[in-house]
Coordinates of C-alpha atoms in Angstrom, one line a residue:
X1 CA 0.0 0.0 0.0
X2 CA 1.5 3.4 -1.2
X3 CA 1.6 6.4 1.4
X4 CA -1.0 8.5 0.3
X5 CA -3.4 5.5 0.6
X6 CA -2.2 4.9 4.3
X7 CA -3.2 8.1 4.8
X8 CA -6.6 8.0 4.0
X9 CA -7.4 4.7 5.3
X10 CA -7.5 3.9 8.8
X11 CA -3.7 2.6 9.9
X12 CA -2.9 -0.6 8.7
X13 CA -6.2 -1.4 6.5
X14 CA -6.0 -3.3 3.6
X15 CA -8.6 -3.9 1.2
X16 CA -10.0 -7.1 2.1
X17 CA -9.6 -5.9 6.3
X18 CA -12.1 -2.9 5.4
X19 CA -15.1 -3.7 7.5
X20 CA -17.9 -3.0 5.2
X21 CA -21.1 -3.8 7.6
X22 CA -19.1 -0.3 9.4
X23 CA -19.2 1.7 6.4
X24 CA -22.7 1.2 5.5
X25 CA -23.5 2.3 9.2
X26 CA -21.5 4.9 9.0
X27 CA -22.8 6.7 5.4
X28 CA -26.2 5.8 6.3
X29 CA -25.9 7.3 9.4
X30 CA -25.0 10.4 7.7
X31 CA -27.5 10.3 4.9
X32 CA -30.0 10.3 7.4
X33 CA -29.2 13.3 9.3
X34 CA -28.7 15.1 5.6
X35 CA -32.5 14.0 5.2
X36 CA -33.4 15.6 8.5
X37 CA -31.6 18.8 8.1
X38 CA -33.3 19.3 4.6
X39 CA -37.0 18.5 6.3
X40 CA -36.3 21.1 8.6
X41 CA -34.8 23.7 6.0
X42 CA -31.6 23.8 7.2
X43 CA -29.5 23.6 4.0
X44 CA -26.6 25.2 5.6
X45 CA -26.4 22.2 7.7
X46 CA -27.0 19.4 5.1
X47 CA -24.1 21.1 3.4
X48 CA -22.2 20.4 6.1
X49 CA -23.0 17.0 6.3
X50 CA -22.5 16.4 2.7
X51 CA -18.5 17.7 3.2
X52 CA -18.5 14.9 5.7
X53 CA -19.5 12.6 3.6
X54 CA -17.5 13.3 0.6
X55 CA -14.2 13.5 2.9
X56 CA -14.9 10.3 4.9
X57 CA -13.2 6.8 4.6
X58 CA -16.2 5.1 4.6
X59 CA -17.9 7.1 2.1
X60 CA -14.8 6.7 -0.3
X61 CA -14.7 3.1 0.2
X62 CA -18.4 2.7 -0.7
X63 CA -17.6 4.4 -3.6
X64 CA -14.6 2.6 -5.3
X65 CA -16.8 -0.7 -4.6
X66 CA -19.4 0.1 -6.3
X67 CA -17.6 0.6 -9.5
X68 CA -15.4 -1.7 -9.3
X69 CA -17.5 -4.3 -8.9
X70 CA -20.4 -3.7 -10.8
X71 CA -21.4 -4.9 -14.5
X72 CA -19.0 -2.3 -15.6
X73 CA -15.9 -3.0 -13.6
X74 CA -14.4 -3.9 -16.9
X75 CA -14.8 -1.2 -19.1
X76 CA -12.8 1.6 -19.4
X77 CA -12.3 5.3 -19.5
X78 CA -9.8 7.3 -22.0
X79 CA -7.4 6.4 -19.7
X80 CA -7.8 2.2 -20.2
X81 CA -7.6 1.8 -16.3
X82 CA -9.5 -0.4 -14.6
X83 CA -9.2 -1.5 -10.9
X84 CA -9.1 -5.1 -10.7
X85 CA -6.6 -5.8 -7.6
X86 CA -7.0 -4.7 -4.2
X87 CA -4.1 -2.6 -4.1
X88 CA -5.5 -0.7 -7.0
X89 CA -8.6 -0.5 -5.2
X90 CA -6.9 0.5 -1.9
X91 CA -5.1 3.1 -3.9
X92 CA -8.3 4.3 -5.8
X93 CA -9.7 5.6 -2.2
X94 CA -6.9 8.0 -1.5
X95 CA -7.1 8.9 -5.1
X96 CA -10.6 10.6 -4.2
X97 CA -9.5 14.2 -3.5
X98 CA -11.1 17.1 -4.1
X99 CA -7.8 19.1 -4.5
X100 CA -6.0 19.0 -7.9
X101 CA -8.8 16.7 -9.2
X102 CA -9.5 17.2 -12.5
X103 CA -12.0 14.9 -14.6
X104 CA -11.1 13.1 -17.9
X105 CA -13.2 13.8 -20.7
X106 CA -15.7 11.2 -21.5
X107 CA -15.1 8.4 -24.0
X108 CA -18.4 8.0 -26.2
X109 CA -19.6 5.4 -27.7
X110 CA -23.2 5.2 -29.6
X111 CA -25.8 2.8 -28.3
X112 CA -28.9 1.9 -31.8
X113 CA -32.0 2.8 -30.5
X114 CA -35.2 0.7 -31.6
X115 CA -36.4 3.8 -34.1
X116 CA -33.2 3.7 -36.1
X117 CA -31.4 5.8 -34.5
X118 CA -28.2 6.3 -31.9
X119 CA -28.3 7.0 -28.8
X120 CA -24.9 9.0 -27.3
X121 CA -23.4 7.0 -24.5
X122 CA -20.3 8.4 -22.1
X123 CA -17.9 6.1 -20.2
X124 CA -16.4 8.1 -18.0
X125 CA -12.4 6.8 -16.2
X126 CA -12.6 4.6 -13.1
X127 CA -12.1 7.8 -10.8
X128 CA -14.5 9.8 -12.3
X129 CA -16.7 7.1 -11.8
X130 CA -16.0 6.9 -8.2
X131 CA -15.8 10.4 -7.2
X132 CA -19.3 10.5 -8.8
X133 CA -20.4 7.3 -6.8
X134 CA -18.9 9.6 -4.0
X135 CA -21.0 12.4 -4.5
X136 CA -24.1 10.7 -5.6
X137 CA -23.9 8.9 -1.8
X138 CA -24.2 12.7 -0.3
X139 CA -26.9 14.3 -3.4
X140 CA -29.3 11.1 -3.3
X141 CA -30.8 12.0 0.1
X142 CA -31.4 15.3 -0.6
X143 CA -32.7 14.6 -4.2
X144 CA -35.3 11.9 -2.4
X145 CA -36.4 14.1 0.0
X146 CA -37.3 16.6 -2.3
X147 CA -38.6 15.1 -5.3
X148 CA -41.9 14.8 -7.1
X149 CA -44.3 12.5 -5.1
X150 CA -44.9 10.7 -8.6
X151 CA -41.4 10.3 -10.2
X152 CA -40.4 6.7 -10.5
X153 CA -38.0 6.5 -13.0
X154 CA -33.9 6.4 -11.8
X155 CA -34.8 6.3 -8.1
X156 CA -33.9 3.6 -5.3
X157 CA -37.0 1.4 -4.4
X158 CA -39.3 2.3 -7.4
X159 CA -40.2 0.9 -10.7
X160 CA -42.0 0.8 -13.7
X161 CA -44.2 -1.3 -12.3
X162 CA -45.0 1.3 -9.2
X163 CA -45.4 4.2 -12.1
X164 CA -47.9 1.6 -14.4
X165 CA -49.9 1.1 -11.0
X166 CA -50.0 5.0 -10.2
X167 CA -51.6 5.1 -14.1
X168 CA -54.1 2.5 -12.9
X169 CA -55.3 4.7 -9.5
X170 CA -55.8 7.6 -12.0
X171 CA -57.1 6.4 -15.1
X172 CA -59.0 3.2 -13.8
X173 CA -62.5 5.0 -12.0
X174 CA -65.3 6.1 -14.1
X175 CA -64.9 9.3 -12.5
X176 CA -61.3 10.1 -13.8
X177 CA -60.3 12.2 -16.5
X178 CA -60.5 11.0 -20.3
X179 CA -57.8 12.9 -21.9
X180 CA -54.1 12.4 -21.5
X181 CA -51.2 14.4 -22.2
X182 CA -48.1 12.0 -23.3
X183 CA -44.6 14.0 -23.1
X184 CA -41.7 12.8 -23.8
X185 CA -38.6 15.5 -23.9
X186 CA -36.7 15.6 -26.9
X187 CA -33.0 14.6 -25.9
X188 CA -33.4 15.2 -22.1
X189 CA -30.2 14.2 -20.9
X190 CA -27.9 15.5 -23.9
X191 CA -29.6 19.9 -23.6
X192 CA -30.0 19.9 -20.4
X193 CA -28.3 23.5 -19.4
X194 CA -25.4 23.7 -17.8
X195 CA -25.9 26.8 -16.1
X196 CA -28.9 25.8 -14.4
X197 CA -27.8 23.0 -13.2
X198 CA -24.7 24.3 -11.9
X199 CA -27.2 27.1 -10.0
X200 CA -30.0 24.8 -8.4
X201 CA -28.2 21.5 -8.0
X202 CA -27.4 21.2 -4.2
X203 CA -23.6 19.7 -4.2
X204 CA -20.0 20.8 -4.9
X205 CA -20.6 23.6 -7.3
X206 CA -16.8 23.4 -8.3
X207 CA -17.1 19.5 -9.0
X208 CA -19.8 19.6 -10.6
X209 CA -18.6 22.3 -13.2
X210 CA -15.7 20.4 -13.7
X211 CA -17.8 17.2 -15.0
X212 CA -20.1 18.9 -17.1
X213 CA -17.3 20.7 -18.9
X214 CA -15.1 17.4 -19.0
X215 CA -16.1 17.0 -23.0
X216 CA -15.8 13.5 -24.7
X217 CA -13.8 11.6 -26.9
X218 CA -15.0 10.5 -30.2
X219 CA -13.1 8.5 -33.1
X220 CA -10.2 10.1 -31.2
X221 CA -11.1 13.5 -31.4
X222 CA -11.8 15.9 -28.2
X223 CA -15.0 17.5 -28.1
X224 CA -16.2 19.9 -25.8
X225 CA -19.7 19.9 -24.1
X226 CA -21.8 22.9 -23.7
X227 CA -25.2 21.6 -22.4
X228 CA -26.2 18.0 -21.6
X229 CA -25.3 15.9 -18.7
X230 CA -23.9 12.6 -20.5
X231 CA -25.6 9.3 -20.4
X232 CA -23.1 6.6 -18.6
X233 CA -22.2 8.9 -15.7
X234 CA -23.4 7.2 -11.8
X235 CA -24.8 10.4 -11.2
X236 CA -26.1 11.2 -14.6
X237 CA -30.1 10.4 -13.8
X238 CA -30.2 11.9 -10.7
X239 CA -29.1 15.4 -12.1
X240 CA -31.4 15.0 -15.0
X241 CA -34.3 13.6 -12.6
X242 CA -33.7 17.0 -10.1
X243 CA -33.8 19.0 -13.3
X244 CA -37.1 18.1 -13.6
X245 CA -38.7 18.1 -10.3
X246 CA -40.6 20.4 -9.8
X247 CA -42.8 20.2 -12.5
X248 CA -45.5 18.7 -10.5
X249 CA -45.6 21.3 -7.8
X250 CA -45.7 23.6 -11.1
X251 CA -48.8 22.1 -12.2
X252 CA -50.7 22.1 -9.0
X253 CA -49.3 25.8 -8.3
X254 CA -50.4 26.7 -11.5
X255 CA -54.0 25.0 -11.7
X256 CA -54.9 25.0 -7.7
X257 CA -57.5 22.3 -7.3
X258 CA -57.1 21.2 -10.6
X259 CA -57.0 17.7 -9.5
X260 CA -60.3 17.1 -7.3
X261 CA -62.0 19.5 -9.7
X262 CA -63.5 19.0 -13.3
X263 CA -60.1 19.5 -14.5
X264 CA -59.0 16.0 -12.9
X265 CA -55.5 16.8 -13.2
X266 CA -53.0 14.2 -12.7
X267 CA -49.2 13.8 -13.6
X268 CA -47.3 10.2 -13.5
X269 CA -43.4 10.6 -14.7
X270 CA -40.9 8.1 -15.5
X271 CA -37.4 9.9 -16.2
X272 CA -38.1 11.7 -19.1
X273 CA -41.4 10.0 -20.0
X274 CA -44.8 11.5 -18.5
X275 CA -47.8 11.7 -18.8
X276 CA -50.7 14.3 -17.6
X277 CA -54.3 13.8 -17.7
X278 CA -57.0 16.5 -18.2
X279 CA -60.9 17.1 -18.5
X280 CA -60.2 18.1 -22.0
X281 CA -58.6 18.1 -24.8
X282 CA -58.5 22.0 -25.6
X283 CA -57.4 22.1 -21.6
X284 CA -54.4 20.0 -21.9
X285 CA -53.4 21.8 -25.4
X286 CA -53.9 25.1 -24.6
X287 CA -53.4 25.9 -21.2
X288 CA -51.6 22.8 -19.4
X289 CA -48.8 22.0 -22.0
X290 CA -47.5 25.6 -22.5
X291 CA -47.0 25.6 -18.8
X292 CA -45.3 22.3 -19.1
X293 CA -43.1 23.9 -22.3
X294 CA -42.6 27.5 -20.1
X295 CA -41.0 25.0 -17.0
X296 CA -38.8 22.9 -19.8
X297 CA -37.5 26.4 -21.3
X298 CA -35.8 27.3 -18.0
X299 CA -34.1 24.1 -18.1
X300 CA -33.2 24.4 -22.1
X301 CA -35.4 21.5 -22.4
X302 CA -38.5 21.0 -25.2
X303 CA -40.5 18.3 -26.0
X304 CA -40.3 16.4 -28.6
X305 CA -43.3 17.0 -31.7
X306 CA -43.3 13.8 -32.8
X307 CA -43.4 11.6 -29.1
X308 CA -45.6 14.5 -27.4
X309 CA -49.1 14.0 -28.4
X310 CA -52.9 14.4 -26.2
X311 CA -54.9 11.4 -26.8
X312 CA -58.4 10.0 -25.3
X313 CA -58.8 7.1 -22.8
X314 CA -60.7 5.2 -25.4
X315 CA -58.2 5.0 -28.0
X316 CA -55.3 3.9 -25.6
X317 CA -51.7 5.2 -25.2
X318 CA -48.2 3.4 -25.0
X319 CA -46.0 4.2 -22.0
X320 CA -43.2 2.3 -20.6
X321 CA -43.7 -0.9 -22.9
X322 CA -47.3 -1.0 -21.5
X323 CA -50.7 0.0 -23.8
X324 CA -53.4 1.5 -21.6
X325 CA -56.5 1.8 -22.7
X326 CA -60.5 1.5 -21.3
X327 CA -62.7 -1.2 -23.0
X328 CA -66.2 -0.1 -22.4
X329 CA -65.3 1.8 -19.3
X330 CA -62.9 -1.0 -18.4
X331 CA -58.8 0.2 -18.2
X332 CA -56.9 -2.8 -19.1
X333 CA -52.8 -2.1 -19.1
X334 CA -51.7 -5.0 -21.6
X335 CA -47.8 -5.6 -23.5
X336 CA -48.1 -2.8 -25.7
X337 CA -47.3 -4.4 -29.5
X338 CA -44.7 -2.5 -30.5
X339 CA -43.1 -4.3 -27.3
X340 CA -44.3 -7.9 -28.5
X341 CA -42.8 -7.1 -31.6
X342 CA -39.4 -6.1 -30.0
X343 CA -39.3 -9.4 -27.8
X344 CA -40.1 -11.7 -30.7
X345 CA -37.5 -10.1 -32.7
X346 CA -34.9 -10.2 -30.4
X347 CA -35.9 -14.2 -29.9
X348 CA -35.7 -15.0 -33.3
X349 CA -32.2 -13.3 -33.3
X350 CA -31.1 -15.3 -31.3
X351 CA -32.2 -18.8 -32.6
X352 CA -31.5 -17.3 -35.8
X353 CA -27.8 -17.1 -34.9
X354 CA -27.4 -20.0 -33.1
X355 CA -28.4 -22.2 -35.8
X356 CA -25.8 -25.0 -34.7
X357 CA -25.1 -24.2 -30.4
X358 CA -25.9 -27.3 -28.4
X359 CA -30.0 -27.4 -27.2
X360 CA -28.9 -26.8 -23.9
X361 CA -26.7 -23.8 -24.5
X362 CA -29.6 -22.4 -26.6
X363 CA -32.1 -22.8 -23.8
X364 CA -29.2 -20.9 -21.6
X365 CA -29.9 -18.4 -23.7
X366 CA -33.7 -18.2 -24.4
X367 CA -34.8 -18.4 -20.6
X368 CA -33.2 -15.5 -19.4
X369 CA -35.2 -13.2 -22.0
X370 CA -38.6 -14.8 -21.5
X371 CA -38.4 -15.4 -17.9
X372 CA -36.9 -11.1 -17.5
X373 CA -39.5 -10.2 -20.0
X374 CA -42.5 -12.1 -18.1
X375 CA -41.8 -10.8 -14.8
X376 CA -41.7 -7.1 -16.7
X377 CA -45.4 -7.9 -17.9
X378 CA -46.0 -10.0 -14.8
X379 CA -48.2 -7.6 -13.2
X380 CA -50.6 -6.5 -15.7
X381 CA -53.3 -8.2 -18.1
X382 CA -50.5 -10.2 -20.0
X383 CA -51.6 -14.1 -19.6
X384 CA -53.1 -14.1 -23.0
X385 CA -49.8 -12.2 -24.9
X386 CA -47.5 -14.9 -22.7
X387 CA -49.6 -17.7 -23.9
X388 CA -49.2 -16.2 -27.8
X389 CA -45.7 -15.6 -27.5
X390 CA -45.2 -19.3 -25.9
X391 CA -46.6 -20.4 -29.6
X392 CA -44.5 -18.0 -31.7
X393 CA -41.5 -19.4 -29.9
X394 CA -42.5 -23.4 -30.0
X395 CA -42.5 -22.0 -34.0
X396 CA -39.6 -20.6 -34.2
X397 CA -37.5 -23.4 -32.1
X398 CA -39.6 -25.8 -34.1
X399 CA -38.0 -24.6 -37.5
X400 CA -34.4 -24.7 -35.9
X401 CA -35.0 -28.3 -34.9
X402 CA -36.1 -29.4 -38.5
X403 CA -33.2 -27.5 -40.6
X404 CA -30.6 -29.1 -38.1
X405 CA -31.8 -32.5 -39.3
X406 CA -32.9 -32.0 -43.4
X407 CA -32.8 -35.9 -43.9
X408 CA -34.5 -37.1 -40.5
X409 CA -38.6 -37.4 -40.0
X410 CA -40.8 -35.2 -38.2
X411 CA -41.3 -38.5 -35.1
X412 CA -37.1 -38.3 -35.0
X413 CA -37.2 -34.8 -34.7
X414 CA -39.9 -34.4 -32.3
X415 CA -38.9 -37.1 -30.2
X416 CA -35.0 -35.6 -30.2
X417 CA -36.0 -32.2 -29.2
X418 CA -39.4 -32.3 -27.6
X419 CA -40.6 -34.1 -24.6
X420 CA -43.7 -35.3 -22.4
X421 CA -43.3 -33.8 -19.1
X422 CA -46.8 -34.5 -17.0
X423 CA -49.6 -33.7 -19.1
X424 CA -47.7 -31.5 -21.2
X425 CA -45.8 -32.6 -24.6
X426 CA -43.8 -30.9 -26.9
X427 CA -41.5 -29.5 -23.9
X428 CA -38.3 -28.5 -25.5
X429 CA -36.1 -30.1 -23.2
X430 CA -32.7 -32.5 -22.8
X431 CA -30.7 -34.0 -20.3
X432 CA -26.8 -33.1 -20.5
X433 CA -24.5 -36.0 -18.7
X434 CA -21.5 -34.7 -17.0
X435 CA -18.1 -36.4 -16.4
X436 CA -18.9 -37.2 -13.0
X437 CA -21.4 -39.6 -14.5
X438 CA -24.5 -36.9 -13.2
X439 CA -26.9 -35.5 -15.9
X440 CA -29.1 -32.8 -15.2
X441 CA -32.2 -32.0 -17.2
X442 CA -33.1 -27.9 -18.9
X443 CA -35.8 -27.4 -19.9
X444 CA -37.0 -24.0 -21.8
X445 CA -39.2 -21.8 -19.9
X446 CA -42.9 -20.8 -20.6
X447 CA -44.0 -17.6 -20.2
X448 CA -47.6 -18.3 -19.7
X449 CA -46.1 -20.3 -16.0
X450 CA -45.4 -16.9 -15.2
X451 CA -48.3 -16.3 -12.3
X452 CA -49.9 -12.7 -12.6
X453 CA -49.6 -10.6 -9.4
X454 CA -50.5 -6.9 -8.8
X455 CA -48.0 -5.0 -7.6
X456 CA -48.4 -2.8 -4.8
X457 CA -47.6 0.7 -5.7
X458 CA -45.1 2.0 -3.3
X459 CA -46.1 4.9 -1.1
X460 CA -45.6 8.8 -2.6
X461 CA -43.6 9.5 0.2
X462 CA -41.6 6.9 1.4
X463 CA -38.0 7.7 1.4
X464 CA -35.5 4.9 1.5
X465 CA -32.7 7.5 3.4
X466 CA -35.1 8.5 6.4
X467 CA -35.5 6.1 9.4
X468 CA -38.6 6.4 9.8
X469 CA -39.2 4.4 6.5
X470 CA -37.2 1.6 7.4
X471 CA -39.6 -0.2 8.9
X472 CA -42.0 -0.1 5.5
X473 CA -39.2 -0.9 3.3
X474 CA -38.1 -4.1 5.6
X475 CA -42.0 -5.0 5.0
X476 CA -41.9 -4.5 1.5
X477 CA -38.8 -6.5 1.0
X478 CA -40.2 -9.7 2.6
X479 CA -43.5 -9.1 0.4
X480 CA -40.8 -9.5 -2.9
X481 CA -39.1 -12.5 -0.7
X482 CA -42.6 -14.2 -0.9
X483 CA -43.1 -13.5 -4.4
X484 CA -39.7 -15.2 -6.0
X485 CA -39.0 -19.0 -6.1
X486 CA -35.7 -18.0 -4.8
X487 CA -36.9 -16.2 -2.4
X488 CA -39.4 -18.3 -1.2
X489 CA -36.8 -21.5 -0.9
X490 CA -34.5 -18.8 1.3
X491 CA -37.2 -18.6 3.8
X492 CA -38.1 -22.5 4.1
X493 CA -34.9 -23.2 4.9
X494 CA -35.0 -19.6 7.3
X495 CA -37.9 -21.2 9.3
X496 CA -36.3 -24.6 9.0
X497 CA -33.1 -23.1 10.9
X498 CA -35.6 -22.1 13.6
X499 CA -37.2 -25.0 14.1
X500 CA -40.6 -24.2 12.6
X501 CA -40.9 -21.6 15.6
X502 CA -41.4 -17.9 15.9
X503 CA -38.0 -15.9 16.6
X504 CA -40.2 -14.2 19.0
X505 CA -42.9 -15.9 20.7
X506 CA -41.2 -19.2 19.7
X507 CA -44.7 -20.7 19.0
X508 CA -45.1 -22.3 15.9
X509 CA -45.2 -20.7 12.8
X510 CA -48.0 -22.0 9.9
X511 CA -49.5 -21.2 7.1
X512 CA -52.6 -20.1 9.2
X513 CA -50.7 -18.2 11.2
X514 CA -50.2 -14.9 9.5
X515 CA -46.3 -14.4 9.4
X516 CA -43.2 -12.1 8.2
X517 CA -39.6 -11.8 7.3
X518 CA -37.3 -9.2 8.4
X519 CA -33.4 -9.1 8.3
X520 CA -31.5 -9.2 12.1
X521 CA -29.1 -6.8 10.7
X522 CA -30.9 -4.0 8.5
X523 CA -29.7 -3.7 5.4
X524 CA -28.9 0.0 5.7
X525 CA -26.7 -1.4 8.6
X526 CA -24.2 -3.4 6.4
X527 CA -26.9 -6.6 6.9
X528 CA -27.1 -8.8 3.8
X529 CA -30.2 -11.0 2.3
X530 CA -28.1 -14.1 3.2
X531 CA -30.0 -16.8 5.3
X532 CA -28.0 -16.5 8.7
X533 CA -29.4 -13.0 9.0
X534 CA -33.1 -13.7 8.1
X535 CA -35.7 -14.7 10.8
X536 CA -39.2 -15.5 10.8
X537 CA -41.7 -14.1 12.9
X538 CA -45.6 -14.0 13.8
X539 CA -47.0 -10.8 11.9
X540 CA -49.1 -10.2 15.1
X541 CA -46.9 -11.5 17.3
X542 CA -48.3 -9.6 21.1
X543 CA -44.4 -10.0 22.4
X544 CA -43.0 -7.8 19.5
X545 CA -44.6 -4.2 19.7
X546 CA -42.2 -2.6 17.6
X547 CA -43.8 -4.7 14.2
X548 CA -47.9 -5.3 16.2
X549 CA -48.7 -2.4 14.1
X550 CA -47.4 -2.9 10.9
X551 CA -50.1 -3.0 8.3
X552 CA -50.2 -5.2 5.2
X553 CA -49.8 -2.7 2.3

């Protein structure tokens, strides 16, 4: 370990010696008095806290983890420099200085979008990355604290799936508006204006100049940027999400009572993606989407003509993958088709070009998109499109069996690919024999097994940096526990560990018993989702106050 790294780590640490479980205390800890200090309007203060953060150990540490163990651990920056030992990694945290730093430009590579076109992509170096990690640790609790009840794109704890629910509650009632306002913002993160951000953005002001003037590197030719914050950056959606909050307290400043009057305003946003809804058509055109243009202006944002459009209930709209539309007064959320489209094609892709792989290795590569894509739909009216989509594949895999074996008969083939399994037949499945004389048997996934479940939208205000949440968010996470087989298989062998008994009231726990899952060290406490730090206990359970009066959500 060199000396400036001894110097910023505790006396004799080493990589692998950092106690992480003490970290995670420690930032959390902090984050949640940032949180505070913003509730009670002292910004001086979270400031404050904010330097702490930044300029701790702990926070530092956090920091070069995260990118250096993450999907993009092996990518590099301009540089080439990746931090794959623990001495580079030990090295990288007393390489986090403010002083002296100055940022690499970006190297850009362009990402084909599904309409033909590219989509600009930045990979910033490996100590960019962290020093943004760094800083993202100390903006995220301000940026949840402060943002738009109904954003749920780029933010810890929510998903599509909590936006396509919101949609639901405001769409779904006889009583709810008919017209809807789609907006999408033409290029959001690539115009956003520098200058803005640099004067509402609560963090480093010098740091943050310093990244948004990095440029990039294209075809290797220097570039500078002038507006934008770059796709690829850690901190990248946050920025671009705090650029536009706001716009909802805009709305409801702007129309007061707007939405429990005729006007049944709503607003449901998704990154750059939104919708609002409206009593009218001639409403949302004339006097609802110039506000929305005047509050984009300030940012040097517009929308896009061609994506931005006002359309009625009865006609349907696509948003997030999802067409929602009412069927005789009925909203049904289904796979919208452009979506089906894009799954089948990127299916028959890859059967296409894997025309001579092994059946199992092509089944290693099928599941993973049907089961991700099913779980995306998994909550919506999508048993129907799984079950169509289950036949376009047997099609497809059907025609890659047939051309592998052009002097065989249909029996041969059938019975080589395609098995009885129950009362099922025509399973694509095989059994691969190992060395070790053991064979194990894959077996390609169906979509219509995926069971539908409704997802419960996550509360507007829950923040996962305050406390006071944690208790919701523990009860959330056992509800996602329950739902995956993994999950549920961690548990049995959880309440196996304890004996079938409550870790309370160590009376026996059964399925008529109602009954919950919570970590013994939180997660925000360095805890982990292993099975030695899970227990089982009675969800009414009269010995445990702290958890009588939680609430099934």
């Amino acid at each position: 370990m060199n000396a400036a790294a001894l110097a910023c780590a505790p006396s004799g640490t080493s990589w692998d010696g950092i106690n992480w479980a003490d970290a995670q205390r420690r930032v959390r800890g902090l984050q949640a008095r940032i949180v505070k200090a913003v509730q009670d309007g002292r910004h001086n203060k979270a400031k404050a806290l904010q330097w702490l953060l930044t300029h701790s150990f702990s926070g530092k540490a956090l920091a070069v983890k995260r990118v250096s163990e993450n999907k993009g651990k092996n990518t590099p920056g301009v540089d080439k420099v990746t931090w794959n030992t623990p001495r580079a990694k030990i090295g990288a945290i007393a390489s986090l200085r403010r002083r002296g730093y100055s940022p690499l430009p970006l190297r850009r590579v362009l990402i084909p979008k599904k309409n033909g076109k590219t989509r600009p992509l930045g990979i910033p170096a490996m100590k960019c990355r962290a020093m943004q990690a760094l800083h993202l640790l100390a903006l995220e609790p301000i940026a949840e604290t402060t943002a738009d009840p109904n954003s749920y794109g780029f933010r810890p704890e929510r998903s599509t799936a909590d936006a396509a629910a919101q949609c639901f509650g405001v769409l779904s009632r006889k009583a709810n508006a008919e017209w809807v306002l789609e907006g999408d913002i033409q290029g959001c993160f690539d115009n956003i204006s520098h200058g803005w951000l640099i004067a509402h953005i609560p963090m480093d002001k010098a740091i943050l100049q310093k990244w948004l003037k990095a440029g990039y590197v294209y075809r290797n030719e220097l570039f500078p940027s002038h507006a934008g914050t770059p796709q690829g950056g850690i901190i990248s959606p946050v920025l671009a999400n705090m650029a536009l909050d706001g716009l909802e307290a805009m709305l409801a400043k702007r129309f007061p009572n707007a939405k429990w009057t005729a006007r049944k305003m709503q607003m449901v946003r998704y990154a750059d993606d939104f919708i609002i809804t409206g009593c009218s058509k001639e409403w949302l055109e004339n006097e609802v989407r110039p506000a929305v243009v005047d509050f984009l202006a300030e940012r040097g944002l517009v929308l896009s003509p061609e994506k931005t459009k006002i359309t009625h209930i009865g006609d349907g709209f696509d948003f997030l993958g999802w067409n929602l539309r009412k069927y005789n007064g009925k909203l049904l959320i289904k796979p919208s088709k452009a979506n089906i489209r894009a799954h089948l094609a990127k299916l028959r892709e890859v059967i296409k070009t894997n025309k001579s792989i092994k059946q199992v290795n092509l089944i290693g590569l099928l599941n993973p998109i049907l089961r991700g894509w099913a779980n995306y739909h998994s909550h919506v009216v999508a048993k129907k499109v799984f079950n169509q989509v289950d036949s376009e594949v047997w099609i497809m895999l059907w025609r890659w069996a047939v051309r592998r074996h052009p002097r065989k008969g249909i029996r041969w083939v059938k019975d080589r690919y395609f098995k009885v399994r129950g009362s099922r037949r025509w399973v694509f499945s095989t059994v691969e024999k190992y060395a070790d004389g053991k064979a194990r048997e894959y077996t390609l996934l169906k979509e219509s097994d995926t069971p539908i479940v409704r997802h419960i939208k996550i509360k507007a205000a829950a923040n996962p940096h305050d406390p006071n949440w944690d208790e919701y968010f523990e009860f959330r996470w056992g509800k996602k526990m329950l739902k995956s087989t993994k999950g549920r298989a961690k548990l049995y062998r959880v309440w196996r560990q304890q004996g079938g008994l409550c870790s309370v009231c160590h009376k026996p726990v059964t399925k008529d018993t109602p009954w919950h899952s919570r970590h013994i060290v939180k997660l925000a406490d360095g805890g982990t989702d292993a099975a030695v730090n899970l227990e089982i206990y009675h969800l009414r359970c009269p010995r445990d106050q702290q958890y009588a009066n939680v609430k099934e959500v």
